[in-house]
PDB file of C-alpha atoms in Angstrom:
ATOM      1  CA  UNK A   1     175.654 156.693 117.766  1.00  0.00           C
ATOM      2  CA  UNK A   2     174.243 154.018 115.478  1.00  0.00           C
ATOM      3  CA  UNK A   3     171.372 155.973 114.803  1.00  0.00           C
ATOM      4  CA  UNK A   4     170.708 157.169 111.249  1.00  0.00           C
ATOM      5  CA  UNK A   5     168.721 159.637 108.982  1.00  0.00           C
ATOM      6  CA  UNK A   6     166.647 158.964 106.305  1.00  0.00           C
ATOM      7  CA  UNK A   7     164.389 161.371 104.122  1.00  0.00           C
ATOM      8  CA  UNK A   8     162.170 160.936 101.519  1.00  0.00           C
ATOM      9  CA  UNK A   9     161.164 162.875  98.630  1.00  0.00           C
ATOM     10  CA  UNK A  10     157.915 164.288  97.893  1.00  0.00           C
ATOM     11  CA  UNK A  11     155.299 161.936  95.968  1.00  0.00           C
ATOM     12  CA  UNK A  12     154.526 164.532  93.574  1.00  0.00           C
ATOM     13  CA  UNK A  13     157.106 165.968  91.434  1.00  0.00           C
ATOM     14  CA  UNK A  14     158.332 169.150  93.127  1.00  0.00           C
ATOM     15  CA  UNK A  15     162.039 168.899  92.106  1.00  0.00           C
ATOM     16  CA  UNK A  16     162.683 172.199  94.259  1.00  0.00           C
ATOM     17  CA  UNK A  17     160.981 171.157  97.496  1.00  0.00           C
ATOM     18  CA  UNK A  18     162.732 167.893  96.720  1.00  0.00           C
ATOM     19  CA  UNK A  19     166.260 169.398  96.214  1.00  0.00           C
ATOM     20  CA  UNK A  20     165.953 170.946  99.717  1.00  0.00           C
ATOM     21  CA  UNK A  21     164.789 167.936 101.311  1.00  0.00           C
ATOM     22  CA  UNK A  22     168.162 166.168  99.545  1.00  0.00           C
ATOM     23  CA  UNK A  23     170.366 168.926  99.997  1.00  0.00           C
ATOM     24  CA  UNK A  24     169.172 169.350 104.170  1.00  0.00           C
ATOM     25  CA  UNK A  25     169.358 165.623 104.926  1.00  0.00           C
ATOM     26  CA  UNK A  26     172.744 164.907 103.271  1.00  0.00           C
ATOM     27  CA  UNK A  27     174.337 167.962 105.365  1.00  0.00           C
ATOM     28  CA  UNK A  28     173.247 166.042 108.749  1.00  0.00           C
ATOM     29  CA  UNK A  29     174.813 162.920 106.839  1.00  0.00           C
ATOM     30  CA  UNK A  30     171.434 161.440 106.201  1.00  0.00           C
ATOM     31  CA  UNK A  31     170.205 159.254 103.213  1.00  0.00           C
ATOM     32  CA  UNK A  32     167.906 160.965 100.935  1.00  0.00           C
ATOM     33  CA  UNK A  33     165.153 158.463  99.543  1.00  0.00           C
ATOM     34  CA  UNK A  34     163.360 159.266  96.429  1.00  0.00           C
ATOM     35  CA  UNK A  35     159.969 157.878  95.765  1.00  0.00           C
ATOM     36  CA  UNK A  36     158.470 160.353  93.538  1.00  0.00           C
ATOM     37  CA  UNK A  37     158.532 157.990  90.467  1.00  0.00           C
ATOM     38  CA  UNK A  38     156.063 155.591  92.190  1.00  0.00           C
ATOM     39  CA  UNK A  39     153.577 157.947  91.646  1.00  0.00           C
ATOM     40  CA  UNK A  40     153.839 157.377  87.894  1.00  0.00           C
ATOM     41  CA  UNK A  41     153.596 153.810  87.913  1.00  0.00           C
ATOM     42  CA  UNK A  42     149.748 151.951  87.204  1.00  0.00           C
ATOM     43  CA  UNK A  43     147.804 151.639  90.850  1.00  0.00           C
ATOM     44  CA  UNK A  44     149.906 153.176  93.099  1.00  0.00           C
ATOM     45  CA  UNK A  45     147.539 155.999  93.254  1.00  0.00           C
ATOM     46  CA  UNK A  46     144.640 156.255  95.436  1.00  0.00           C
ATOM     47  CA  UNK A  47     142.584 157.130  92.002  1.00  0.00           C
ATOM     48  CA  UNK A  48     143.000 153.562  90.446  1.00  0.00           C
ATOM     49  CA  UNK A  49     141.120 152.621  93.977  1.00  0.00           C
ATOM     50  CA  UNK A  50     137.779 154.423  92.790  1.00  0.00           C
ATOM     51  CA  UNK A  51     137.078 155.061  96.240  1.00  0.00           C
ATOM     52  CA  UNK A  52     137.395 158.479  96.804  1.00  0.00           C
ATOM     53  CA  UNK A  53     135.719 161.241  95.133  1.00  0.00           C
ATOM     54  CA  UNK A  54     138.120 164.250  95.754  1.00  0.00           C
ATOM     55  CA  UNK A  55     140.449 164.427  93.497  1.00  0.00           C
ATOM     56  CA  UNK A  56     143.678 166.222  95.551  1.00  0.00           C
ATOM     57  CA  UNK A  57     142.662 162.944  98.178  1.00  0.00           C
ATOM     58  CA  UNK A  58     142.393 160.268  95.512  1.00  0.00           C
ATOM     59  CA  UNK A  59     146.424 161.722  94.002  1.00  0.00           C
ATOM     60  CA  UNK A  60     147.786 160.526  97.311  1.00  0.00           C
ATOM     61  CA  UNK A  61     149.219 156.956  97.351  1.00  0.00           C
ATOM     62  CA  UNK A  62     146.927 153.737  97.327  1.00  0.00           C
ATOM     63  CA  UNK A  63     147.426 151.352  99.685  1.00  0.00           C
ATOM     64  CA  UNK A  64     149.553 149.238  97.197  1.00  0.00           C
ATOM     65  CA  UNK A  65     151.396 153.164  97.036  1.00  0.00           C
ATOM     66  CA  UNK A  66     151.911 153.221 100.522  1.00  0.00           C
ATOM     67  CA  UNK A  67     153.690 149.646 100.805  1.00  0.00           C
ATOM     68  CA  UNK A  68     155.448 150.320  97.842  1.00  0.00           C
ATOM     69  CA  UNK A  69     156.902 153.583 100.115  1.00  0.00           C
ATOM     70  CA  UNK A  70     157.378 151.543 102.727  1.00  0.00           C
ATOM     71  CA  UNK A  71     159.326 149.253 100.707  1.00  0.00           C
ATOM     72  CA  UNK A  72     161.420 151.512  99.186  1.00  0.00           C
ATOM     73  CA  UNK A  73     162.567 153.109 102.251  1.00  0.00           C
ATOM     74  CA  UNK A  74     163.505 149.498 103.822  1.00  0.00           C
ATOM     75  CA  UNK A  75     165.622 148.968 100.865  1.00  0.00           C
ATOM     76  CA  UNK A  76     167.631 152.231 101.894  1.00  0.00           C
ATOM     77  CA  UNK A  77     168.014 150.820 104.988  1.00  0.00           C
ATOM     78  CA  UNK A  78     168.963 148.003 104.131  1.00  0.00           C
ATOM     79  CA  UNK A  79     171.767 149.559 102.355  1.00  0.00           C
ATOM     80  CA  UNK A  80     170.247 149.272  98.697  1.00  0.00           C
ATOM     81  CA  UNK A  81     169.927 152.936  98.414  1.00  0.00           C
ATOM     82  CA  UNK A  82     167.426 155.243  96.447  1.00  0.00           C
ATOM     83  CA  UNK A  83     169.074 157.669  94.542  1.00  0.00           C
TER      84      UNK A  83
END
């Protein structure tokens, strides 16, 4: 089959949850894609947006988060890897 895995990390930094995503999609010969370090960088959380006033929504990626995701997991696939 030319069909292939890919998983990605966790946006927050949950290095357990993250290790068992890793560990799970490597064993089915997968590619394991971290993105957890986007959340760190300036704007790529939807709090720099202002829009939202709950705080556990507003920690989820912006929209310039999400295409940064997106990005990162096309790179992957197009064999630049993640980790």
């Amino acid at each position: 089959s030319k069909r292939k895995l890919y998983c990605v990390s966790t946006w927050w930094t949950k290095p357990k949850v993250d290790d068992l995503i890793s560990t799970a999609c490597r064993s089915q010969g997968g590619q394991f894609v971290d993105i957890k370090q986007l959340s760190k960088l300036p704007g790529m959380k939807a709090t720099s947006t202002g829009r939202f006033s709950n705080i556990g929504v507003a920690a989820h990626p912006s929209d310039k988060g999400m295409e940064e995701v997106a990005k990162s997991i096309f790179r992957s696939m197009k064999g630049g890897g993640s980790d």
